[in-house]
PDB file of C-alpha atoms in Angstrom:
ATOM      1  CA  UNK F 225      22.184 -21.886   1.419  1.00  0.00           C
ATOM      2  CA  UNK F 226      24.573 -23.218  -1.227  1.00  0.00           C
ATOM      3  CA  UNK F 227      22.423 -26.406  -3.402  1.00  0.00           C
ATOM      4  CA  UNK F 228      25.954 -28.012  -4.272  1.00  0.00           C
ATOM      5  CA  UNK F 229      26.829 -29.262  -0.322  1.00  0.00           C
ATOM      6  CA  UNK F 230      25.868 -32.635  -0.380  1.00  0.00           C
ATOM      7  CA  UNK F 231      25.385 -33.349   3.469  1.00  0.00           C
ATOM      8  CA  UNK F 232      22.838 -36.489   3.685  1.00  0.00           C
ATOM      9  CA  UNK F 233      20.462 -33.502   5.382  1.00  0.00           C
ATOM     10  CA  UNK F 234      20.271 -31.795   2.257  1.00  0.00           C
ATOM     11  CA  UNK F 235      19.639 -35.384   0.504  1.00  0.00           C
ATOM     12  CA  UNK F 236      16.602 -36.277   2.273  1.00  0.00           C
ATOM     13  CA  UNK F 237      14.849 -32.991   0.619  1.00  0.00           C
ATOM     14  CA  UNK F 238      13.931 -32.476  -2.508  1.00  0.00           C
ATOM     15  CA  UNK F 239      16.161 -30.504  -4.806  1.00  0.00           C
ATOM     16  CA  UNK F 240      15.018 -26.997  -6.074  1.00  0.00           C
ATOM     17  CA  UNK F 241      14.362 -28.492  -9.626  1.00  0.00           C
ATOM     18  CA  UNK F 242      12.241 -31.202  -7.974  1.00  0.00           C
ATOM     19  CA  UNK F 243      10.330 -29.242  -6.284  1.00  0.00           C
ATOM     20  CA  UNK F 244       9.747 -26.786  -9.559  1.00  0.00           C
ATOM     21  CA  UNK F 245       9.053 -29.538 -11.502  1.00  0.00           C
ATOM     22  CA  UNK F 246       6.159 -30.426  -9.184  1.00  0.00           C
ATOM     23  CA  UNK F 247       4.587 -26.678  -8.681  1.00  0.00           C
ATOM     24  CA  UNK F 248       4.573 -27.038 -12.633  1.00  0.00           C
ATOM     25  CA  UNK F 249       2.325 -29.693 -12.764  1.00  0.00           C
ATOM     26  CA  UNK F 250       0.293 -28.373  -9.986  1.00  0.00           C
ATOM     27  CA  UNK F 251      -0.003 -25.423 -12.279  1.00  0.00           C
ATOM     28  CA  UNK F 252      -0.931 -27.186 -15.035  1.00  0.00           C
ATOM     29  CA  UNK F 253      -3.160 -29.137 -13.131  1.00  0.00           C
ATOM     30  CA  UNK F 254      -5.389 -26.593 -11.528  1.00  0.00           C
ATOM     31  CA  UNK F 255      -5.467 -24.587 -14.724  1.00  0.00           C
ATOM     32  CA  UNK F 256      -7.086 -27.818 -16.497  1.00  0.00           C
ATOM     33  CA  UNK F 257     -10.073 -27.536 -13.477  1.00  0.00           C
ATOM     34  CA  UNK F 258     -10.316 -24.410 -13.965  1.00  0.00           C
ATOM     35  CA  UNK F 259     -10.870 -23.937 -17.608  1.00  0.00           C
ATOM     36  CA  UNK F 260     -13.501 -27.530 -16.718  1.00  0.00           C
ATOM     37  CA  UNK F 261     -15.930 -25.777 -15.076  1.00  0.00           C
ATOM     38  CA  UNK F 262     -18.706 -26.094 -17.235  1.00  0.00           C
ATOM     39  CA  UNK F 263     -20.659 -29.429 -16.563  1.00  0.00           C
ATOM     40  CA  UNK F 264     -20.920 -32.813 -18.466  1.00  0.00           C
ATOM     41  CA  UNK F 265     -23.664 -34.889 -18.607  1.00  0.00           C
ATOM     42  CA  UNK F 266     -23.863 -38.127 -20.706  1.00  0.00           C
ATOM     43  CA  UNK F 267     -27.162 -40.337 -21.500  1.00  0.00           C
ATOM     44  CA  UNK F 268     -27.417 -43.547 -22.932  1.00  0.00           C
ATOM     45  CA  UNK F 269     -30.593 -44.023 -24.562  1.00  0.00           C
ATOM     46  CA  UNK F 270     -31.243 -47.488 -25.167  1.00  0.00           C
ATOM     47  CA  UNK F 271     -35.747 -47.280 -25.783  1.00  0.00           C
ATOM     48  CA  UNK F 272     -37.315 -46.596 -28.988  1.00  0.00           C
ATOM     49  CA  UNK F 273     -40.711 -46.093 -28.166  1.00  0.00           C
ATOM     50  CA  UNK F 274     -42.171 -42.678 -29.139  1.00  0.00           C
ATOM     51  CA  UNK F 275     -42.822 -41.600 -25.375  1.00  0.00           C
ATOM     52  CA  UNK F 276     -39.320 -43.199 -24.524  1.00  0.00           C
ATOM     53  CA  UNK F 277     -37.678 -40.698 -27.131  1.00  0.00           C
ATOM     54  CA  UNK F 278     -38.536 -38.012 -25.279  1.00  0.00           C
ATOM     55  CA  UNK F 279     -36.864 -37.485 -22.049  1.00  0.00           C
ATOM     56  CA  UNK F 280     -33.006 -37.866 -23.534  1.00  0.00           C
ATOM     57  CA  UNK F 281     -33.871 -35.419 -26.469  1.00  0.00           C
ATOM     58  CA  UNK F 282     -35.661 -32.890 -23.555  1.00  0.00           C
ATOM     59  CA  UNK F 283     -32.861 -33.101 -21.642  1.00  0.00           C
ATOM     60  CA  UNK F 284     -30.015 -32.831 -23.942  1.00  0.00           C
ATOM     61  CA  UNK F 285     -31.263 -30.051 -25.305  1.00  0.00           C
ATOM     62  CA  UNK F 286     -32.392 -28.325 -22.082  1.00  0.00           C
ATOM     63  CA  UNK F 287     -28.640 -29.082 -20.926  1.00  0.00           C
ATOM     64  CA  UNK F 288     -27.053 -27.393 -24.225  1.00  0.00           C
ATOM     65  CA  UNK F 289     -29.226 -24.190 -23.148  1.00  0.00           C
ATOM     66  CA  UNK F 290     -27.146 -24.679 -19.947  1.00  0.00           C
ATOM     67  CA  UNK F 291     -23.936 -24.461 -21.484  1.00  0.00           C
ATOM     68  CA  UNK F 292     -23.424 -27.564 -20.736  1.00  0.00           C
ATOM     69  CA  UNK F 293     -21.188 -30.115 -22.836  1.00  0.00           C
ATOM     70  CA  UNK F 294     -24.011 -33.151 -23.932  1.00  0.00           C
ATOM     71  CA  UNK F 295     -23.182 -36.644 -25.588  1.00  0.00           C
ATOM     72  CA  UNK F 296     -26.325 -38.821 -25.769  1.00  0.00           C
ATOM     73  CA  UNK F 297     -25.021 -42.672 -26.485  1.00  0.00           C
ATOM     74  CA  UNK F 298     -27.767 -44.210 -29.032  1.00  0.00           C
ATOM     75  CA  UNK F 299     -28.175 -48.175 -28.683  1.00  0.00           C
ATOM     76  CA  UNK F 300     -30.430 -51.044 -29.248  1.00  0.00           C
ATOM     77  CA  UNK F 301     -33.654 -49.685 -29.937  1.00  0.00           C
ATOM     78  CA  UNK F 302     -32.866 -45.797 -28.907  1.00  0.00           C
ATOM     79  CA  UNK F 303     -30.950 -46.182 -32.838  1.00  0.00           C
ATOM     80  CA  UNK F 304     -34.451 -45.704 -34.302  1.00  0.00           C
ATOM     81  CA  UNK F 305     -34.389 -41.691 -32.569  1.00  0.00           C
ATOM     82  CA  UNK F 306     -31.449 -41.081 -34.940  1.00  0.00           C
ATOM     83  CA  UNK F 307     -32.700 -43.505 -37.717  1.00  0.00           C
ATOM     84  CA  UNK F 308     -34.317 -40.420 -40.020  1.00  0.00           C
ATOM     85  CA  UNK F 309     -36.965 -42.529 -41.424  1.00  0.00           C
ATOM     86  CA  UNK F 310     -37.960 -44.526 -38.747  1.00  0.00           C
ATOM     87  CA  UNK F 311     -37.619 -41.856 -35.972  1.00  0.00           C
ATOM     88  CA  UNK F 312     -40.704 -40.259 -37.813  1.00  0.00           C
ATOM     89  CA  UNK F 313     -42.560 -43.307 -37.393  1.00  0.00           C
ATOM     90  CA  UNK F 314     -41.910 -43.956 -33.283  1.00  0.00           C
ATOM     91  CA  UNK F 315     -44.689 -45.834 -31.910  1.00  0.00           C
ATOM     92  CA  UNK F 316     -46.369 -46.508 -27.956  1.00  0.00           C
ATOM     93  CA  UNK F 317     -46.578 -49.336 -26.890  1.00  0.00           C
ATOM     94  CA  UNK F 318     -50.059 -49.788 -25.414  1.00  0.00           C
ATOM     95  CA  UNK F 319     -49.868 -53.254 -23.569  1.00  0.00           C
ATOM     96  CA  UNK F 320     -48.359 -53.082 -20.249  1.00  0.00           C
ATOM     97  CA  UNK F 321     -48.717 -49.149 -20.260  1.00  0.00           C
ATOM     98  CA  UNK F 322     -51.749 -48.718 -17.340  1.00  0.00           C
ATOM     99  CA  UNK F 323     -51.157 -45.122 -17.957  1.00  0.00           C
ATOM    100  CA  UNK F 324     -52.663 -44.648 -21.355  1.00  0.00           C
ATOM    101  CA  UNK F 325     -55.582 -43.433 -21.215  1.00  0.00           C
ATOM    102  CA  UNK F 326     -57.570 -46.463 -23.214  1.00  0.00           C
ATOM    103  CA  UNK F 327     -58.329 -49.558 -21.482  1.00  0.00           C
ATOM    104  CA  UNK F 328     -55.398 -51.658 -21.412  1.00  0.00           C
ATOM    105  CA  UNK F 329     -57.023 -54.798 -22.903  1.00  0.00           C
ATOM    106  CA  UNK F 330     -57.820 -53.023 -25.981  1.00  0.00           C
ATOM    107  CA  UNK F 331     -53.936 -52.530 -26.217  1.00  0.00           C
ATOM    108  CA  UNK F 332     -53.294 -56.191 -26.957  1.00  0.00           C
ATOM    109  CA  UNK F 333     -55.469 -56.540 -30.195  1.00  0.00           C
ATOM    110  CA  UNK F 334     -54.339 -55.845 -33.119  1.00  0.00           C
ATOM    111  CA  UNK F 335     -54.200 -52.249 -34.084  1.00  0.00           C
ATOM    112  CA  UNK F 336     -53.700 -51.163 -30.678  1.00  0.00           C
ATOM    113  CA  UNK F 337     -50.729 -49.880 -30.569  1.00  0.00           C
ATOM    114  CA  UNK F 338     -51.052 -47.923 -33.601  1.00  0.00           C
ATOM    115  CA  UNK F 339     -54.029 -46.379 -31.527  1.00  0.00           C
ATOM    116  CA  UNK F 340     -52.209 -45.174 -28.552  1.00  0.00           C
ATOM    117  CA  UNK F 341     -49.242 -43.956 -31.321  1.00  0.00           C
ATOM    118  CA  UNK F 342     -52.253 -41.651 -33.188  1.00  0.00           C
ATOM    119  CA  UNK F 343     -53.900 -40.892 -29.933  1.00  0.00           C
ATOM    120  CA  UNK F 344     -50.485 -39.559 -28.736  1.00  0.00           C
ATOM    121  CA  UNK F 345     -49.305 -37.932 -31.786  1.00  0.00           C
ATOM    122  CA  UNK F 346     -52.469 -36.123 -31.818  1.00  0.00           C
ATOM    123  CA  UNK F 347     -52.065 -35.186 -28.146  1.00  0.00           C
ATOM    124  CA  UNK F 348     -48.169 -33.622 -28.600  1.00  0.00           C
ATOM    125  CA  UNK F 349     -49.842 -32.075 -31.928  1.00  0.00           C
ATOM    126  CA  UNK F 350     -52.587 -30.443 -29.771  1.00  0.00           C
ATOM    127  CA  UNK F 351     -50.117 -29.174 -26.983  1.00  0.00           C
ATOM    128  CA  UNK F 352     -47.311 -27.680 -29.012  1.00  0.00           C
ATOM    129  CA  UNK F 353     -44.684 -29.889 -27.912  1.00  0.00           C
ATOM    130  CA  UNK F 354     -42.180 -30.423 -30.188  1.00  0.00           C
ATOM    131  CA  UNK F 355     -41.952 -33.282 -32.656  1.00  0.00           C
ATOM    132  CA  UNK F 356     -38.751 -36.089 -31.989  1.00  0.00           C
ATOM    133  CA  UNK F 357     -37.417 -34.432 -35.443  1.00  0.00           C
ATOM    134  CA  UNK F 358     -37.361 -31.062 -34.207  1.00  0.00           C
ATOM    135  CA  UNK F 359     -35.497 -31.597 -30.954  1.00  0.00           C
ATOM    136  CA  UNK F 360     -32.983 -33.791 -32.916  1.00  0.00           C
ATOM    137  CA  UNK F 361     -32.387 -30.912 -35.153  1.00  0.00           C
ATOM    138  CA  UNK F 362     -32.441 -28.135 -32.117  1.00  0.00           C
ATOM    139  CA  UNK F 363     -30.191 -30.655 -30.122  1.00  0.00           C
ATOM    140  CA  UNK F 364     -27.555 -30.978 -33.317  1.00  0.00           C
ATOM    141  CA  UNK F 365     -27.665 -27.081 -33.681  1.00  0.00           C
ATOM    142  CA  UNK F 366     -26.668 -26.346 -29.925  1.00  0.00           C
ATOM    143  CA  UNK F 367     -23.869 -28.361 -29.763  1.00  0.00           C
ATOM    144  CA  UNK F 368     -25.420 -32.243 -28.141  1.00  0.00           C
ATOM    145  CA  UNK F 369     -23.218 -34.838 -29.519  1.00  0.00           C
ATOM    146  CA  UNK F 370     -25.359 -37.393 -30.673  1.00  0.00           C
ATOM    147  CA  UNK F 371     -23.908 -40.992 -30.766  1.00  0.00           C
ATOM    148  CA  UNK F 372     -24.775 -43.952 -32.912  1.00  0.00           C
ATOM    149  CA  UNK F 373     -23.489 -47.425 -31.209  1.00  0.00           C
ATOM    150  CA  UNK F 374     -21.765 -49.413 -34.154  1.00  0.00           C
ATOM    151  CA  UNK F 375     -22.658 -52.746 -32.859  1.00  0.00           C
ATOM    152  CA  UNK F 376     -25.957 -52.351 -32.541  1.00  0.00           C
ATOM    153  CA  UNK F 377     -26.042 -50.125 -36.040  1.00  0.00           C
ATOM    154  CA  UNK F 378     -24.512 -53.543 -37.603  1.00  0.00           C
ATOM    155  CA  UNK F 379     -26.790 -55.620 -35.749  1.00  0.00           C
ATOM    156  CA  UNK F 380     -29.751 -53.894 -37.050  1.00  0.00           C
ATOM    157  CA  UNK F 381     -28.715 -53.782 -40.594  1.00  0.00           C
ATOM    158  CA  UNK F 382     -28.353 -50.058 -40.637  1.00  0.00           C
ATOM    159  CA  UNK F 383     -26.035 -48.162 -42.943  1.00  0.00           C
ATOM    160  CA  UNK F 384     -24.393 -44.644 -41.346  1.00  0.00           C
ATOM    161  CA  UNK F 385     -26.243 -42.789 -44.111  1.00  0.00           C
ATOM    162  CA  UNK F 386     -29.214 -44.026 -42.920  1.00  0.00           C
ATOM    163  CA  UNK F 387     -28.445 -41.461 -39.371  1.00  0.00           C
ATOM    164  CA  UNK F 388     -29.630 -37.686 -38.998  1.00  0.00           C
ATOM    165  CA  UNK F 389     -26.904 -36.226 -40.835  1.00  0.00           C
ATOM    166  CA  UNK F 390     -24.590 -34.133 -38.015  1.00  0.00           C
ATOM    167  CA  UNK F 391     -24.608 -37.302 -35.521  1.00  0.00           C
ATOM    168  CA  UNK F 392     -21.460 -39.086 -34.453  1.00  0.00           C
ATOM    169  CA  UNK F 393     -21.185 -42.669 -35.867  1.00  0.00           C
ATOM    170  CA  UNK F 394     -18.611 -45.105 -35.163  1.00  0.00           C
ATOM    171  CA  UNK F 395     -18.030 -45.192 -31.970  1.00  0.00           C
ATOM    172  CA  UNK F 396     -18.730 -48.110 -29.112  1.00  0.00           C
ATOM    173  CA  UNK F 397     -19.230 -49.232 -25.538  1.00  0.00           C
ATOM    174  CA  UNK F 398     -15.593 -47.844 -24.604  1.00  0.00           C
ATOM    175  CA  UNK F 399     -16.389 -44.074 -25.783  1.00  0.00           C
ATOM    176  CA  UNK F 400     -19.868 -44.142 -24.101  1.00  0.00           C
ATOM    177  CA  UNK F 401     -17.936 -45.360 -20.567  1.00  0.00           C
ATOM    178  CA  UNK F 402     -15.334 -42.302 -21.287  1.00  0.00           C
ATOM    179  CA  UNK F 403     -17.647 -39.823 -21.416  1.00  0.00           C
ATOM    180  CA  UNK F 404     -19.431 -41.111 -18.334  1.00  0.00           C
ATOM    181  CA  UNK F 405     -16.294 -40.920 -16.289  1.00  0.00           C
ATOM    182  CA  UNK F 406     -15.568 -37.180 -17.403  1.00  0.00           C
ATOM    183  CA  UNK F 407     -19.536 -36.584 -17.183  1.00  0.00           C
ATOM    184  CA  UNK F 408     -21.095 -34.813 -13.745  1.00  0.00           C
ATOM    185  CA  UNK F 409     -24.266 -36.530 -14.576  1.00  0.00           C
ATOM    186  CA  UNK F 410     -24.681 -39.848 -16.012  1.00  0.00           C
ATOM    187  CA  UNK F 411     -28.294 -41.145 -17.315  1.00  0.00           C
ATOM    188  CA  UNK F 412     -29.605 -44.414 -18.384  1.00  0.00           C
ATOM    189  CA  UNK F 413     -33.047 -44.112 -20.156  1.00  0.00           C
TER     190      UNK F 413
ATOM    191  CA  UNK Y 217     -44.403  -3.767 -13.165  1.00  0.00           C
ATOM    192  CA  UNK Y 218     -41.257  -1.150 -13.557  1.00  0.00           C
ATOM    193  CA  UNK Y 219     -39.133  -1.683 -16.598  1.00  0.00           C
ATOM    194  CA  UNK Y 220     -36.061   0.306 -16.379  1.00  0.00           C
ATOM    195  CA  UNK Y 221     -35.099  -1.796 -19.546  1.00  0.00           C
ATOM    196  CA  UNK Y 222     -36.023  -2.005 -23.333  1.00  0.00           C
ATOM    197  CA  UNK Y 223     -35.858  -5.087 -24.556  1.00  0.00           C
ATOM    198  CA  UNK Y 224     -34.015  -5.279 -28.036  1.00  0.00           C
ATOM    199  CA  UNK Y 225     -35.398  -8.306 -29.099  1.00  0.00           C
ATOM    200  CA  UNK Y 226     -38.915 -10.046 -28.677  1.00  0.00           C
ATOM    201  CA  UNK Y 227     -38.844 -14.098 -28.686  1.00  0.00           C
ATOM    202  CA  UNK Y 228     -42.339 -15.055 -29.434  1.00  0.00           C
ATOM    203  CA  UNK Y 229     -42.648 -18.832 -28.063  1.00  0.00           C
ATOM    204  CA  UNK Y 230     -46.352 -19.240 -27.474  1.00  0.00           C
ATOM    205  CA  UNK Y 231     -47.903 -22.258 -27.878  1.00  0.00           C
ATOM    206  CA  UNK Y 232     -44.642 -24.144 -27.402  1.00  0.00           C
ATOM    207  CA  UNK Y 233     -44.092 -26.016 -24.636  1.00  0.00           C
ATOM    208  CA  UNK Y 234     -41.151 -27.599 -22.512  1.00  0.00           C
ATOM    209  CA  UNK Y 235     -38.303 -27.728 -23.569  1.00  0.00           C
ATOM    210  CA  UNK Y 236     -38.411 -24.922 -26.442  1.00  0.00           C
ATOM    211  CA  UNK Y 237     -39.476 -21.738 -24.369  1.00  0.00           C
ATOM    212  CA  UNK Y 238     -35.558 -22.114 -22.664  1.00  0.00           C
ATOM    213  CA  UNK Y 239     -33.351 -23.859 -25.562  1.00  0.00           C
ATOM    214  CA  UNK Y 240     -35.001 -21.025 -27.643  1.00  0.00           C
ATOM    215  CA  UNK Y 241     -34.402 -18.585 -25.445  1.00  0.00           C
ATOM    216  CA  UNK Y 242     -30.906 -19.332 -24.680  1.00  0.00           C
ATOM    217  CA  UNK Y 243     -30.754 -19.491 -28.904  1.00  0.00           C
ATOM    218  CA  UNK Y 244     -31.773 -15.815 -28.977  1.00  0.00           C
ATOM    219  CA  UNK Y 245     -30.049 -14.830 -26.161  1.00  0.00           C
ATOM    220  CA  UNK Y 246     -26.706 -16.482 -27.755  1.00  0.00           C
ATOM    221  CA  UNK Y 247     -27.648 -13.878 -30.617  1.00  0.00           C
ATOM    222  CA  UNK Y 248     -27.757 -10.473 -28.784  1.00  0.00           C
ATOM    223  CA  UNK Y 249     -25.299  -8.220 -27.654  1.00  0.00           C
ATOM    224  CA  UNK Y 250     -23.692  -7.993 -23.895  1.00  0.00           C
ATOM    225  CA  UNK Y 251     -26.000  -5.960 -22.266  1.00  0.00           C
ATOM    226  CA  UNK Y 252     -28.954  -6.439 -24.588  1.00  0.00           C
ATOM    227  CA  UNK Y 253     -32.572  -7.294 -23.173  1.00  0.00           C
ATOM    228  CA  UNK Y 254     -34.502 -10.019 -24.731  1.00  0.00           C
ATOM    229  CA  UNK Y 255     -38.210  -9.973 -23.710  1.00  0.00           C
ATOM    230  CA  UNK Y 256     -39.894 -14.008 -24.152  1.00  0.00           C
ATOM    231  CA  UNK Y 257     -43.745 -14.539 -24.713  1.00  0.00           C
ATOM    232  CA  UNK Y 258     -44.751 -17.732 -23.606  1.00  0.00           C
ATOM    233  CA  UNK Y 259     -48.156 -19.464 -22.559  1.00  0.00           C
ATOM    234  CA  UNK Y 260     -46.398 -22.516 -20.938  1.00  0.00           C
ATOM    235  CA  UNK Y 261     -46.865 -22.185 -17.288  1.00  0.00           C
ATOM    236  CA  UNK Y 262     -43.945 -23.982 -16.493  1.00  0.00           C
ATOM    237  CA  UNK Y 263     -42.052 -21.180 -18.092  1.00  0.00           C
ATOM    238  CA  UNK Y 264     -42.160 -19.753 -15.035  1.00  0.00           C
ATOM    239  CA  UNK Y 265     -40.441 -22.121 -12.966  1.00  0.00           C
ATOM    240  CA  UNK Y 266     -37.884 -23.282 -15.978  1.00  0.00           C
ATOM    241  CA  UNK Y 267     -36.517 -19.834 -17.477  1.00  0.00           C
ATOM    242  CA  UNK Y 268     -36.137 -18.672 -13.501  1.00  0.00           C
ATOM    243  CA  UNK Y 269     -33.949 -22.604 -13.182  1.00  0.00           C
ATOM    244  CA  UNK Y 270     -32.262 -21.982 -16.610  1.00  0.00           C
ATOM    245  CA  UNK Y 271     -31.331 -18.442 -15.656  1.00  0.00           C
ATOM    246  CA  UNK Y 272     -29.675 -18.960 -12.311  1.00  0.00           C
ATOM    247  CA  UNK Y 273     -27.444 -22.284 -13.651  1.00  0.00           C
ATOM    248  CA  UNK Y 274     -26.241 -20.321 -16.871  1.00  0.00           C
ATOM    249  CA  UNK Y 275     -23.298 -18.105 -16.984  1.00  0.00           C
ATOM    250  CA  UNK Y 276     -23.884 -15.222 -18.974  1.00  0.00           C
ATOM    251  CA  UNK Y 277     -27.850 -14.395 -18.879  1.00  0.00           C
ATOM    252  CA  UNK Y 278     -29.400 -12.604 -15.816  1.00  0.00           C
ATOM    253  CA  UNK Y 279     -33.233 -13.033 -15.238  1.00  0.00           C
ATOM    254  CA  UNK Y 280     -34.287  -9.247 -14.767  1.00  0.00           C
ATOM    255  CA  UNK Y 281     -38.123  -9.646 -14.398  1.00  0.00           C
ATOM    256  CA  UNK Y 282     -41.288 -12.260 -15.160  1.00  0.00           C
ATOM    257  CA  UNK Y 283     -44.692 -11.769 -15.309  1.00  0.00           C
ATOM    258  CA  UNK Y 284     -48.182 -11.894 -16.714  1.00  0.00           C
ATOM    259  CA  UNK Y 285     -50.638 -10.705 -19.142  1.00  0.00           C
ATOM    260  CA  UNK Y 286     -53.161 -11.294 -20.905  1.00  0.00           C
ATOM    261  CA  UNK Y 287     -53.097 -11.086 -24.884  1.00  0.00           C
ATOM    262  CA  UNK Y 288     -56.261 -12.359 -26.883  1.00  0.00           C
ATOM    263  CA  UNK Y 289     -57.724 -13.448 -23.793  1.00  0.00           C
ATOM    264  CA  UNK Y 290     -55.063 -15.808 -22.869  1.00  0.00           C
ATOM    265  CA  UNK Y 291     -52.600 -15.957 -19.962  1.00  0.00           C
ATOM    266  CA  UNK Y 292     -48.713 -15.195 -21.165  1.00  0.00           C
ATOM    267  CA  UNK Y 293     -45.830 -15.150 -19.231  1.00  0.00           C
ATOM    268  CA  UNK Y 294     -43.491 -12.156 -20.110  1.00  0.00           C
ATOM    269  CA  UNK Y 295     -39.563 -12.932 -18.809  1.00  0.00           C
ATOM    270  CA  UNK Y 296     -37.032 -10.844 -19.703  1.00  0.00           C
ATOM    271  CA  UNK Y 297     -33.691 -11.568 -19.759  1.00  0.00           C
ATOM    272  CA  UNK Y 298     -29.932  -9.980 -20.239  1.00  0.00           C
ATOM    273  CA  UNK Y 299     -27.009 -10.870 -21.867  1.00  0.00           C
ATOM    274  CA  UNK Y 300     -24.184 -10.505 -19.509  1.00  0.00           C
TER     275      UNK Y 300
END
């Protein structure tokens, strides 16, 4: 069949190039979900308690054994995880914790919350888990992208020296919403 | 327990708990040859559970055995895994 006759048949189809054009980008296409196979996951951490520090760092990290590509969106209060001096100094918070194991009404005069902090630091000590330091550094090593929200950074007085050196720094709400839309798992702790 | 493997390597992660036994283990793993068997130690008893989860979502490491023993008169979980 020649391509150059013009009858308004052959108009209605696409031409050959058309049609090339479009198995192209097909191709391209289904080569791009191909090669993403591996899964994302994005957190945004947003508590700086010592027991709230946890579960993105155990995570992140436990996802990077996965293979799997990690960014973990620091802001408000989950700044003081990357903050190098004060994520060594994390704190519980006992009031309005019924969990901890010390009458709760003790957790509302003073010194109570730096009671609960030693009583916990002794228990991770005791149990071999791993300091807040230690999965940041495990976390950086495999690969987890570790964010530091500007505003907030600003907001808080914080220079970017300040950060766990490795961690990403400069970037805002609109990078944290990209990599939630490209992420197969998307957590807010 | 029949081991028709040696394992090249020996990861030693007792006394650590959750999540080091697996991001350590996929650390050594990372280091080894295709083919190569690493053999863990670890006295977390969710090792169990999480190396045989870790295993079977992770391209490139096959779970070939787990079990127990008991060293200094405490309970360790052997696992011992391959790099595909």
């Amino acid at each position: 069949m020649s391509t150059d006759s013009q009858s308004s048949e052959d108009e209605a189809l696409p031409s050959r190039e058309t049609l090339q054009e479009r198995i192209e980008q097909l191709e391209a296409q289904v080569a791009d979900l191909e090669d993403d196979d591996s899964k994302k996951m994005s957190i945004i951490a947003t508590k700086g308690s010592l027991d709230m520090a946890y579960p993105p760092l155990i995570l992140a990290s436990t996802a990077a054994a996965f293979g799997w590509e990690v960014t973990v969106f620091h802001t408000f209060w989950g700044l003081d995880i990357l903050h190098e001096e004060r994520s060594r100094d994390l704190k519980v918070s006992a009031v309005g914790n019924p969990s901890m194991p010390m009458p709760n009404a003790l957790g509302a005069f003073p010194g109570g919350d730096r009671l609960a902090t030693w009583y916990m630091n002794r228990e991770i000590e005791d149990n071999g888990t791993a300091t807040i330091e230690e999965l940041i550094d495990t976390s950086l090593e495999m690969g987890v992208d570790l964010q530091v929200c500007q505003m907030t950074a600003d907001l808080f007085g914080y220079d970017t020296d300040e950060f766990y050196d490795g961690v990403t720094t400069d970037v805002g709400a609109a990078t944290a919403l990209r990599d939630m839309a490209d992420a197969d798992i998307q957590l807010l702790v | 327990m029949t081991q028709e493997f040696t394992a090249a390597e020996t990861l030693d992660v007792r006394g650590e708990n959750c999540p080091m036994p697996v991001v350590k283990t996929k650390q050594a793993i990372d280091d080894l040859e295709s083919g190569d068997v690493l053999e863990v130690l670890a006295t977390d008893p969710g090792s169990e559970s999480d190396l045989g989860g870790w295993a079977d979502s992770t391209d490139g490491v096959a779970l070939l055995e787990q079990g127990q023993t008991e060293m200094d008169g405490v309970t360790v979980y052997t696992h011992y895994v391959r790099n595909e």
